[in-house]
Coordinates of C-alpha atoms in Angstrom, one line a residue:
M117 CA 0.0 -0.3 -0.1
H118 CA 1.8 3.6 -0.7
K119 CA 1.1 5.2 2.7
A120 CA 0.8 8.8 2.1
S121 CA -2.3 7.9 -0.4
G122 CA -3.8 5.4 1.1
R123 CA -4.1 4.1 -2.7
T124 CA -3.0 0.1 -3.2
F125 CA -0.9 -2.3 -5.8
A126 CA 0.7 -5.1 -6.3
T127 CA 3.9 -5.9 -8.6
F128 CA 3.6 -8.3 -11.4
S129 CA 5.8 -10.5 -13.1
N130 CA 6.4 -12.4 -16.4
P131 CA 8.7 -15.1 -16.3
T132 CA 8.9 -16.2 -19.5
N133 CA 9.3 -12.6 -20.8
V134 CA 13.1 -12.4 -20.3
D135 CA 15.1 -9.4 -21.8
P136 CA 17.9 -11.5 -23.5
D137 CA 19.9 -8.2 -22.8
T138 CA 20.0 -7.7 -19.1
G139 CA 18.1 -10.7 -18.4
S140 CA 15.1 -9.6 -16.3
I141 CA 12.2 -10.4 -16.6
E142 CA 9.1 -8.5 -17.8
S143 CA 7.1 -7.0 -14.2
W144 CA 4.8 -4.2 -14.4
K145 CA 2.7 -2.0 -11.5
V146 CA -1.3 -2.3 -11.2
W147 CA -2.7 -0.3 -8.8
F148 CA -6.4 -1.2 -7.1
G149 CA -7.6 2.2 -5.7
I150 CA -8.0 3.1 -1.9
K151 CA -7.7 0.1 0.0
S152 CA -11.1 -1.8 1.2
K153 CA -12.6 -4.9 0.0
D154 CA -13.2 -3.8 -3.4
A155 CA -9.7 -3.5 -3.6
E156 CA -9.3 -6.2 -2.7
R157 CA -11.5 -8.1 -4.4
R158 CA -10.0 -6.1 -7.5
F159 CA -6.7 -7.6 -6.3
R160 CA -8.0 -11.2 -6.2
A161 CA -10.2 -11.4 -9.5
Y162 CA -7.2 -10.0 -11.8
R163 CA -4.1 -12.5 -9.6
A164 CA -6.5 -14.5 -11.1
R165 CA -7.0 -13.7 -14.3
W166 CA -2.7 -13.1 -14.4
E167 CA -2.9 -17.0 -13.5
L168 CA -4.8 -18.7 -15.8
A169 CA -2.6 -16.1 -18.6
D170 CA 0.5 -18.2 -17.8
W171 CA 2.1 -14.6 -15.9
R172 CA 1.3 -13.0 -19.3
R173 CA -0.9 -9.7 -19.0
P174 CA -4.8 -10.2 -18.6
D175 CA -6.8 -9.6 -20.7
D176 CA -8.0 -6.0 -19.8
E177 CA -4.7 -4.8 -19.9
A178 CA -3.7 -2.8 -23.2
P179 CA -3.2 -4.9 -26.0
A180 CA -0.1 -3.3 -28.1
G181 CA -0.6 -1.1 -30.6
A182 CA -3.8 -0.4 -28.1
L183 CA -3.7 4.1 -26.8
T184 CA -3.4 3.8 -23.2
V185 CA -4.5 6.5 -21.0
R186 CA -1.0 7.2 -21.0
D187 CA -0.8 7.7 -25.0
L188 CA -3.5 9.6 -24.4
V189 CA -2.0 12.2 -21.8
D190 CA 1.0 11.8 -23.9
R191 CA -1.6 13.7 -26.7
Y192 CA -3.6 15.9 -25.6
R193 CA -0.6 17.5 -23.7
A194 CA 0.8 17.9 -27.1
H195 CA -2.6 19.4 -28.2
L196 CA -2.6 21.8 -25.8
L197 CA 0.9 23.1 -26.3
E198 CA -0.3 23.1 -30.1
R199 CA -3.4 25.1 -29.4
R200 CA -2.9 27.4 -26.7
G201 CA 1.7 28.4 -27.1
A202 CA 4.0 27.9 -24.6
D203 CA 3.8 30.3 -23.0
W204 CA 0.2 29.1 -21.4
F205 CA 1.1 25.8 -20.9
E206 CA 4.2 27.4 -19.0
R207 CA 1.0 29.4 -16.1
N208 CA -0.6 26.5 -16.5
G209 CA 1.1 23.6 -17.2
G210 CA 1.5 22.6 -12.8
R211 CA -1.8 21.9 -12.7
F212 CA -2.6 19.7 -15.8
E213 CA 0.5 17.6 -14.8
S214 CA -0.8 17.2 -10.9
S215 CA -4.2 16.8 -12.4
M216 CA -2.9 13.7 -14.7
G217 CA -0.6 12.1 -12.3
P218 CA -2.9 9.9 -9.9
L219 CA -5.2 8.8 -12.9
L220 CA -1.7 7.7 -14.8
A221 CA -0.6 6.4 -11.2
I222 CA -4.2 4.2 -11.5
E223 CA -4.9 3.6 -15.1
G224 CA -2.3 4.9 -16.7
T225 CA -1.9 0.9 -18.6
A226 CA -5.3 0.9 -19.2
P227 CA -6.5 1.0 -22.7
V228 CA -8.2 4.6 -23.3
A229 CA -11.5 2.2 -24.0
S230 CA -11.7 0.7 -20.4
I231 CA -12.2 3.8 -18.9
G232 CA -15.0 5.1 -17.0
A233 CA -16.9 6.7 -14.7
K234 CA -16.5 4.1 -12.2
K235 CA -13.0 4.4 -12.6
V236 CA -12.3 8.0 -12.8
G237 CA -14.0 7.8 -9.9
D238 CA -11.1 5.5 -8.3
V239 CA -8.7 8.6 -9.3
R240 CA -11.2 10.9 -7.6
R241 CA -11.2 9.6 -4.2
A242 CA -7.5 8.8 -4.3
M243 CA -7.3 12.9 -4.6
L244 CA -9.1 13.4 -2.1
A245 CA -7.2 10.2 0.4
E246 CA -4.6 12.1 0.3
G247 CA -6.7 15.1 2.2
K248 CA -4.3 18.2 0.2
L249 CA -6.8 19.8 -2.0
C250 CA -10.1 21.9 -1.3
R251 CA -13.2 21.0 -2.9
E252 CA -13.3 23.5 -6.1
E253 CA -9.8 22.4 -6.8
L254 CA -10.4 19.0 -6.4
N255 CA -13.0 19.6 -9.1
A256 CA -11.4 21.5 -11.2
R257 CA -8.9 18.9 -11.8
I258 CA -11.3 15.8 -12.0
G259 CA -12.4 18.5 -14.7
I260 CA -9.1 19.0 -16.7
I261 CA -9.2 14.6 -16.6
K262 CA -12.4 15.0 -17.8
A263 CA -11.7 17.5 -20.8
A264 CA -8.8 15.1 -22.3
F265 CA -11.6 12.1 -22.3
R266 CA -13.5 14.5 -24.3
W267 CA -11.1 15.1 -26.6
A268 CA -10.5 11.5 -26.8
A269 CA -14.1 11.3 -28.5
E270 CA -13.8 14.8 -30.5
E271 CA -11.0 13.0 -32.2
E272 CA -12.1 9.4 -32.4
L273 CA -9.3 8.2 -30.2
A274 CA -11.9 6.7 -28.2
P275 CA -15.1 5.1 -28.1
A276 CA -18.1 8.1 -27.3
S277 CA -19.2 5.8 -25.3
V278 CA -16.2 6.4 -23.0
W279 CA -16.8 10.0 -23.4
Y280 CA -20.5 9.9 -22.2
S281 CA -19.5 7.7 -19.2
V282 CA -16.4 9.9 -17.8
S283 CA -18.7 13.1 -18.4
A284 CA -21.5 11.7 -15.6
V285 CA -19.2 12.3 -12.9
K286 CA -20.9 14.9 -10.9
G287 CA -18.2 17.8 -9.1
L288 CA -19.1 17.6 -5.6
E289 CA -21.2 19.8 -3.7
A290 CA -20.4 21.8 -0.4
G291 CA -20.1 19.4 3.0
A292 CA -19.2 16.0 0.3
Y293 CA -16.9 13.5 2.1
G294 CA -16.5 16.3 4.6
V295 CA -13.7 17.8 1.7
R296 CA -12.9 20.9 3.1
E297 CA -13.4 24.1 1.2
G298 CA -11.5 26.9 -0.5
K299 CA -10.4 30.7 0.5
G300 CA -13.3 31.4 -1.5
R301 CA -13.1 35.3 -4.1
R302 CA -10.0 36.6 -3.8
E303 CA -10.5 40.4 -2.5
P304 CA -9.2 43.5 -3.1
V305 CA -6.2 44.1 -0.4
A306 CA -6.7 47.8 0.7
D307 CA -3.6 50.8 0.2
E308 CA -3.0 51.3 3.5
V309 CA -1.5 47.4 3.3
V310 CA -0.1 48.3 -0.1
E311 CA 1.4 51.6 0.8
A312 CA 2.7 49.8 4.1
T313 CA 4.5 47.1 2.3
L314 CA 6.0 48.8 -0.4
R315 CA 7.7 50.8 2.2
H316 CA 9.9 47.3 1.9
M317 CA 10.2 46.4 -1.7
S318 CA 13.3 46.7 -3.7
A319 CA 12.7 49.9 -6.3
K320 CA 12.3 47.2 -9.2
H321 CA 9.2 45.2 -7.5
A322 CA 7.7 48.0 -6.0
D323 CA 7.8 50.1 -9.6
R324 CA 5.3 46.5 -10.4
V325 CA 3.3 47.0 -7.6
R326 CA 2.5 50.3 -8.0
L327 CA 2.3 49.2 -11.8
L328 CA -0.4 47.3 -11.1
R329 CA -2.7 48.4 -9.5
L330 CA -2.7 51.1 -11.3
V331 CA -3.6 50.2 -14.4
G332 CA -5.4 46.7 -13.3
A333 CA -3.3 44.5 -15.5
R334 CA -3.2 40.5 -14.4
P335 CA 0.7 40.1 -13.8
S336 CA 1.4 37.3 -16.9
E337 CA 0.1 40.8 -19.4
L338 CA 2.5 43.1 -17.2
Y339 CA 5.8 40.8 -17.2
G340 CA 5.0 40.2 -21.5
L341 CA 5.2 43.2 -22.3
T342 CA 8.1 45.2 -24.6
P343 CA 8.1 48.9 -26.1
S344 CA 7.0 47.9 -29.0
M345 CA 4.1 46.9 -28.1
I346 CA 2.9 51.0 -26.2
E347 CA 1.8 53.5 -28.2
R348 CA 2.7 56.6 -27.0
D349 CA 0.6 59.0 -29.1
G350 CA -2.0 60.7 -27.0
D351 CA -2.4 61.8 -23.2
V352 CA -3.1 58.1 -22.5
W353 CA -0.6 55.4 -23.4
T354 CA -1.8 52.0 -24.5
A355 CA -1.0 48.9 -24.9
G356 CA -2.9 45.5 -27.1
I357 CA -1.8 42.7 -24.6
V358 CA -2.4 39.2 -28.0
E359 CA -1.4 36.5 -25.0
H360 CA -4.1 37.0 -22.6
K361 CA -6.7 35.1 -20.7
T362 CA -10.1 35.6 -22.4
K363 CA -8.0 35.2 -25.9
K364 CA -10.0 31.7 -26.1
H365 CA -13.5 33.8 -26.4
G366 CA -12.6 36.5 -29.0
I367 CA -11.8 39.6 -26.4
D368 CA -9.3 42.6 -27.0
R369 CA -6.8 43.3 -24.0
V370 CA -5.8 46.8 -23.8
L371 CA -3.7 48.6 -21.3
A372 CA -4.4 52.1 -20.6
F373 CA -1.5 54.1 -18.9
G374 CA -2.5 57.7 -17.0
P375 CA -0.1 59.6 -16.7
K376 CA 1.0 58.3 -13.1
A377 CA 1.5 54.7 -15.0
Q378 CA 3.6 57.0 -17.2
K379 CA 6.1 58.2 -15.2
I380 CA 6.6 54.9 -13.6
L381 CA 7.2 53.3 -17.6
R382 CA 9.4 56.3 -18.9
P383 CA 12.7 55.1 -16.9
L384 CA 12.1 51.6 -17.8
L385 CA 11.1 52.3 -21.8
L386 CA 15.5 54.2 -21.9
R387 CA 17.0 51.3 -19.6
C388 CA 15.0 48.2 -21.5
G389 CA 15.6 48.7 -25.6
T390 CA 13.9 46.6 -27.7
G391 CA 13.6 43.6 -25.2
L392 CA 10.7 42.4 -22.1
M393 CA 10.2 45.5 -19.6
F394 CA 10.6 43.6 -17.0
R395 CA 11.6 40.8 -16.9
D396 CA 15.0 38.3 -18.4
E397 CA 14.5 36.6 -21.8
A398 CA 15.6 33.4 -19.8
V399 CA 13.2 34.1 -16.9
G400 CA 9.5 32.6 -17.8
A401 CA 6.5 34.8 -16.8
R402 CA 5.5 31.8 -14.3
E403 CA 9.1 32.3 -12.8
A404 CA 8.8 36.3 -12.5
V405 CA 5.5 35.9 -10.7
Q406 CA 6.6 33.8 -8.3
A407 CA 9.8 36.7 -7.6
L408 CA 7.2 39.1 -7.3
T409 CA 4.5 37.5 -4.1
K410 CA 8.8 36.2 -2.4
E411 CA 9.2 39.8 -2.8
I412 CA 5.6 41.0 -1.7
N413 CA 5.9 38.2 1.2
R414 CA 8.8 38.9 2.7
A415 CA 7.9 42.7 2.2
V416 CA 5.2 41.9 4.6
K417 CA 7.1 39.8 7.3
R418 CA 10.0 42.9 7.3
A419 CA 6.3 45.1 7.9
N420 CA 5.4 43.0 10.9
V421 CA 8.8 42.6 12.1
E422 CA 8.9 46.7 12.3
R423 CA 5.8 46.7 13.8
A424 CA 6.4 44.1 16.7
V425 CA 9.9 46.0 17.2
D426 CA 8.0 49.4 18.5
G427 CA 5.3 47.5 19.8
L428 CA 8.4 45.3 22.3
R429 CA 9.9 48.5 22.6
R430 CA 7.1 50.3 24.2
L431 CA 5.9 47.9 26.5
A432 CA 9.7 47.8 27.7
R433 CA 9.0 51.1 28.4
R434 CA 6.0 50.5 30.0
K435 CA 6.6 47.3 32.2
G436 CA 10.7 46.8 31.5
E437 CA 13.0 45.3 28.9
S438 CA 12.7 41.9 30.9
E439 CA 8.8 41.6 29.9
A440 CA 9.3 42.4 26.6
R441 CA 12.2 39.3 27.1
R442 CA 9.7 37.6 28.7
L443 CA 7.4 37.4 26.0
L444 CA 9.7 36.4 23.1
R445 CA 10.9 33.9 25.3
D446 CA 7.9 31.9 27.3
R447 CA 5.3 32.3 23.6
Y448 CA 7.7 32.0 20.5
R449 CA 10.7 30.1 22.5
V450 CA 13.0 33.2 21.4
L451 CA 16.4 32.8 23.2
H452 CA 17.7 35.4 24.9
F453 CA 21.2 35.5 23.2
A454 CA 22.6 36.2 19.5
K455 CA 25.7 34.6 17.8
W456 CA 27.9 36.8 16.2
T457 CA 31.8 35.9 14.5
A458 CA 34.7 38.3 16.1
D459 CA 37.2 38.9 14.5
D460 CA 39.3 36.0 15.3
G461 CA 36.8 34.0 13.8
I462 CA 35.7 32.6 16.9
T463 CA 31.8 32.2 17.3
R464 CA 30.6 33.2 20.6
T465 CA 27.4 34.3 22.1
R466 CA 26.2 38.4 23.7
L467 CA 23.2 39.1 24.9
G468 CA 20.6 40.0 21.7
T469 CA 18.9 43.2 21.2
V470 CA 14.6 43.0 20.6
A471 CA 15.4 43.7 16.8
E472 CA 17.2 40.6 16.5
L473 CA 15.6 38.8 18.3
V474 CA 12.2 39.4 17.2
Q475 CA 13.7 38.2 13.6
R476 CA 13.9 34.9 14.8
V477 CA 10.0 35.0 14.6
G478 CA 8.7 33.1 12.0
A479 CA 6.9 34.6 9.3
K480 CA 3.6 32.7 9.9
R481 CA 3.5 33.9 13.8
I482 CA 4.7 37.1 13.4
A483 CA 1.3 38.5 13.4
D484 CA 0.3 36.8 16.5
L485 CA 3.7 38.9 17.7
V486 CA 1.9 42.1 16.9
R487 CA -1.0 41.6 17.4
D488 CA 0.5 41.0 21.4
V489 CA 2.1 43.9 21.8
G490 CA -0.6 46.0 20.7
G491 CA -0.8 46.2 17.0
E492 CA -2.6 45.5 13.8
P493 CA -0.7 43.1 11.7
V494 CA -0.1 44.1 7.7
P495 CA -2.2 41.3 6.0
N496 CA -0.6 38.6 3.9
W497 CA -2.0 39.5 0.2
T498 CA -0.6 39.0 -3.6
A499 CA 0.0 40.5 -6.5
Y500 CA -3.7 39.7 -8.1
Q501 CA -5.7 41.2 -5.7
L502 CA -4.3 44.6 -6.9
R503 CA -6.3 44.1 -10.5
H504 CA -9.8 43.3 -7.7
T505 CA -8.9 46.3 -5.8
R506 CA -8.2 48.5 -9.2
L507 CA -11.9 46.7 -10.8
S508 CA -13.5 48.0 -7.2
E509 CA -12.5 50.9 -7.1
V510 CA -13.2 52.1 -11.2
R511 CA -16.4 50.0 -10.5
R512 CA -17.5 52.6 -7.1
E513 CA -16.0 55.8 -9.1
F514 CA -17.6 54.8 -13.2
G515 CA -20.2 52.6 -13.2
L516 CA -19.7 48.6 -14.3
E517 CA -19.0 49.4 -17.9
A518 CA -15.7 51.3 -17.1
S519 CA -14.7 48.5 -14.4
A520 CA -15.4 45.4 -17.5
A521 CA -13.4 48.0 -19.8
I522 CA -10.8 48.2 -17.8
G523 CA -10.8 44.4 -16.9
G524 CA -10.9 43.4 -20.2
H525 CA -13.9 41.6 -19.7
S526 CA -17.0 41.3 -22.0
L527 CA -20.5 43.1 -20.5
G528 CA -22.2 39.5 -22.0
K529 CA -21.7 36.4 -20.9
E530 CA -18.8 37.8 -18.8
A531 CA -20.4 40.9 -16.6
R532 CA -21.0 37.9 -14.4
I533 CA -17.1 37.5 -14.1
T534 CA -16.8 41.5 -13.3
E535 CA -19.0 40.9 -10.8
G536 CA -17.3 38.2 -9.0
Y537 CA -14.7 40.5 -9.4
T538 CA -16.3 43.4 -7.7
G539 CA -18.4 42.1 -5.1
A540 CA -16.5 44.2 -2.6
A541 CA -17.4 47.1 -4.6
Q542 CA -21.3 46.2 -4.3
R543 CA -22.1 46.2 -1.0
E544 CA -20.2 49.0 -0.1
L545 CA -22.0 51.1 -3.0
A546 CA -25.4 49.6 -1.9
C547 CA -24.6 50.8 1.9
T548 CA -23.7 54.5 0.7
I549 CA -27.7 54.4 -1.7
A550 CA -29.2 53.2 1.3
R551 CA -27.4 55.7 3.6
K552 CA -28.2 58.4 1.6
T553 CA -32.1 57.3 0.9
G554 CA -32.7 54.4 2.4

């Protein structure tokens, strides 16, 4: 049994098929699902068929030349690369591989024609057993698996009955099997939080954050910009984005840069030449966004360390420095001493300052320390929340149509997406109207 996931498997071999070069015999691994009586029955049935087949692969294994699930996944991956492009797969390939991993582990050698709703359900149960995924992510990954079989039916690589059976697998509803819910809709980040973080960021990353806040762009859109894409004729600069999230819906994506954004862009246009403005050619968009996220996380911790140190110093003035040190020692397991290396190269210890001791508190607990000393911690946030902040601001001041224009959403079937991005602004607007007229 695979302890991490609870899935059961067995390795079978065919002693009559020996490789003449290496002397090794043919062997293969078969997965039987989550440990249960059903899995045990499947194992016994498979072992019986294996023995009847004189130690060869049973008939339910893919015969020579038949399309296996692994073959289908490889072909579907190549199809996505061709259809969506390398940039899209760079951003979304991680989720694709994570979705297909359990399917390949359990049914990788099985013929595509043998897959149905029951086997896809077994894959979902394996994902559930790991206990790491929320309901929304679990449904999204099963949706990717179903899309692969739908494509196989479209290309006549599998019978239409396979897709018909697989499509019967419904998404999990809230509360099913006790699976946890996700964090929900991403909320805007307050400008005060952004400003408190920017003070502790490098100038390069701070400019990126300010641009995302002013323009309302997705980070991947900003990181694909080159000087030739920006039209600088009028008082408002514009840039047409070729590869973007809503391209498949036939929507044109245009970024608009006002006077404040132009002030940030001008020095970059002089320095970057003709290449990418916000990342090196060797660095992918996904890695660039991850680097920005790490910089934001580090800056948030620095801001909270600063607030914690100020709070501890206020505590020391009121109750003495020993009280501040006792708080760090008893609640946060931080000792009073700091190591240092002298000029002679010998490492010694000395009584650490409060600022040095606070640095040892982990990023996950530093917010608790700020609260313990009477402060308000800077919450964690991501670059994607800046887009929500911008769209909410535009919605409040100029309405839904303007917000859709800034966000790159259509006012047709995608209007509900803009509604989702600006739900907090809607509530605030309703409260304002009620306050004035109700």
